[in-house]
XYZ file of C-alpha atoms in Angstrom:
174
model
C -14.979 -25.436 -53.078
C -14.824 -23.622 -49.695
C -13.779 -25.628 -46.672
C -16.577 -26.948 -44.507
C -16.469 -25.488 -41.007
C -15.616 -28.038 -38.378
C -18.221 -29.000 -35.853
C -17.697 -27.204 -32.536
C -15.765 -29.375 -30.143
C -17.559 -30.656 -27.112
C -16.417 -28.750 -24.035
C -14.021 -30.676 -21.848
C -15.406 -31.892 -18.575
C -18.987 -32.487 -17.527
C -21.877 -31.087 -19.517
C -23.766 -28.088 -18.159
C -26.604 -30.290 -16.920
C -24.132 -32.505 -15.021
C -22.023 -29.635 -13.681
C -23.450 -28.105 -10.483
C -21.156 -25.079 -10.917
C -21.801 -24.301 -14.587
C -23.429 -20.974 -13.704
C -20.283 -19.879 -11.843
C -17.710 -20.834 -14.480
C -17.946 -17.411 -16.147
C -17.334 -15.634 -12.820
C -13.813 -16.936 -12.164
C -12.160 -15.466 -15.262
C -13.919 -12.148 -14.595
C -12.611 -12.014 -11.028
C -9.133 -12.751 -12.339
C -9.561 -10.101 -15.034
C -10.611 -7.465 -12.471
C -7.776 -8.322 -10.106
C -5.242 -8.169 -12.919
C -6.673 -4.892 -14.229
C -6.524 -3.264 -10.780
C -2.949 -4.448 -10.263
C -1.700 -3.722 -13.774
C -3.421 -0.356 -13.798
C -1.937 0.413 -10.380
C -5.316 1.780 -9.323
C -4.545 2.173 -5.632
C -1.121 3.653 -6.322
C -2.569 6.107 -8.861
C -5.275 7.146 -6.396
C -2.631 7.735 -3.699
C -0.547 9.791 -6.138
C -3.595 11.800 -7.246
C -4.335 12.494 -3.589
C -0.750 13.681 -3.074
C 0.132 10.789 -0.788
C 3.387 8.878 -0.721
C 1.920 5.857 1.057
C 1.970 2.215 0.037
C -1.123 0.063 -0.302
C -1.035 -1.443 3.227
C -0.685 1.990 4.848
C -3.556 3.328 2.756
C -5.583 0.269 3.769
C -5.131 1.096 7.453
C -5.983 4.748 6.917
C -9.103 3.989 4.872
C -10.196 1.338 7.376
C -9.981 3.918 10.158
C -11.798 6.508 8.033
C -14.697 4.198 7.257
C -14.951 2.957 10.849
C -16.075 6.363 12.150
C -14.594 5.435 15.516
C -11.161 4.611 16.910
C -10.208 0.936 16.580
C -7.843 -1.487 18.274
C -5.024 -2.950 16.192
C -6.827 -6.315 16.166
C -10.036 -4.734 14.899
C -8.153 -3.028 12.076
C -6.478 -6.334 11.209
C -9.824 -8.156 11.217
C -11.427 -5.585 8.938
C -8.445 -5.728 6.566
C -8.221 -9.527 6.898
C -4.539 -9.476 7.760
C -2.581 -10.370 10.886
C -1.993 -7.903 13.709
C 1.790 -7.492 13.326
C 1.320 -6.142 9.781
C -1.104 -3.528 11.081
C 1.167 -2.652 14.003
C 4.020 -1.835 11.600
C 1.746 0.267 9.413
C 0.289 2.122 12.391
C 3.786 2.908 13.669
C 4.722 4.297 10.256
C 1.521 6.335 10.030
C 2.112 7.658 13.574
C 5.583 8.890 12.588
C 4.009 10.758 9.671
C 1.368 12.329 11.912
C -1.545 10.600 10.160
C -2.801 8.510 13.106
C -2.432 8.592 16.849
C -3.280 6.435 19.824
C -6.012 7.232 22.311
C -6.909 5.503 25.551
C -9.552 2.799 25.338
C -12.318 3.979 27.693
C -13.303 0.348 28.375
C -9.817 -1.055 29.030
C -7.025 1.120 30.395
C -4.423 -1.421 29.254
C -5.379 -1.027 25.615
C -5.166 1.826 23.185
C -7.220 2.677 20.169
C -5.993 4.073 16.877
C -7.674 7.004 15.173
C -6.731 9.210 12.255
C -5.468 12.693 12.978
C -7.060 15.593 11.106
C -4.249 15.284 8.544
C -4.863 11.523 8.302
C -8.594 12.000 7.808
C -7.953 14.628 5.137
C -5.483 12.302 3.374
C -7.939 9.376 3.503
C -10.725 11.596 2.158
C -8.564 12.719 -0.779
C -7.664 9.104 -1.549
C -11.277 7.894 -1.374
C -12.417 10.825 -3.518
C -9.820 9.885 -6.126
C -10.897 6.227 -6.141
C -14.584 7.085 -6.290
C -13.933 9.478 -9.161
C -12.198 6.734 -11.096
C -15.045 4.275 -10.513
C -17.644 6.932 -11.336
C -15.946 7.448 -14.700
C -15.727 3.697 -15.357
C -19.446 3.267 -14.594
C -20.652 6.570 -16.054
C -22.683 4.886 -18.804
C -24.335 2.410 -16.467
C -27.979 2.957 -15.534
C -28.569 3.800 -11.870
C -30.264 0.434 -11.267
C -27.212 -1.446 -12.591
C -24.958 0.533 -10.242
C -27.266 -0.224 -7.312
C -27.367 -3.908 -8.283
C -23.567 -3.978 -8.497
C -23.277 -2.494 -5.011
C -25.827 -4.904 -3.556
C -24.330 -7.989 -5.190
C -20.692 -7.108 -4.478
C -21.585 -6.448 -0.847
C -23.312 -9.795 -0.614
C -20.426 -11.592 -2.329
C -17.813 -9.971 -0.106
C -19.800 -10.738 3.059
C -20.483 -14.354 2.093
C -16.906 -15.063 0.975
C -15.526 -13.433 4.130
C -17.846 -15.460 6.364
C -16.987 -18.707 4.573
C -13.251 -18.075 4.845
C -13.655 -17.219 8.521
C -15.237 -20.635 9.049
C -12.193 -22.253 7.430
C -9.942 -20.350 9.839
C -12.078 -21.422 12.795
C -11.822 -25.082 11.755
C -8.003 -25.027 11.625
């Protein structure tokens, strides 16, 4: 006589109707999975290598931030966009300056301050890196319908903006 399958165990914790976050429970493991996949797969490092760049992730972050800004930025603005502290950006900018990938320009609104902008070589390097990353994502999403890709962009943008704003409120409260 075959064994009788056991009844499924009741999930631990509150039931779905009592749990105000039941719809979000499936999101957390997926965020962890994506983060782990990006890190394990060394996505940013592979993109830098494919672009012929010997730069670490923080340096690439500064360069890409400047590329996407389409204008020179102060150190503090770069740090805000990267969500890091200014001294980290200062070190990266100094390293990128030594390599000829960024340079300082006078701030037209404040003579005491300088702005950072990519050099032609820095812009070319950032473009190669972004092209490599976009190529990888295009391959990963190649079978997705256009509407799914547009939905992904819209929803990820919204998530990133809302999470960033919420975390900024935490910082303001401290």
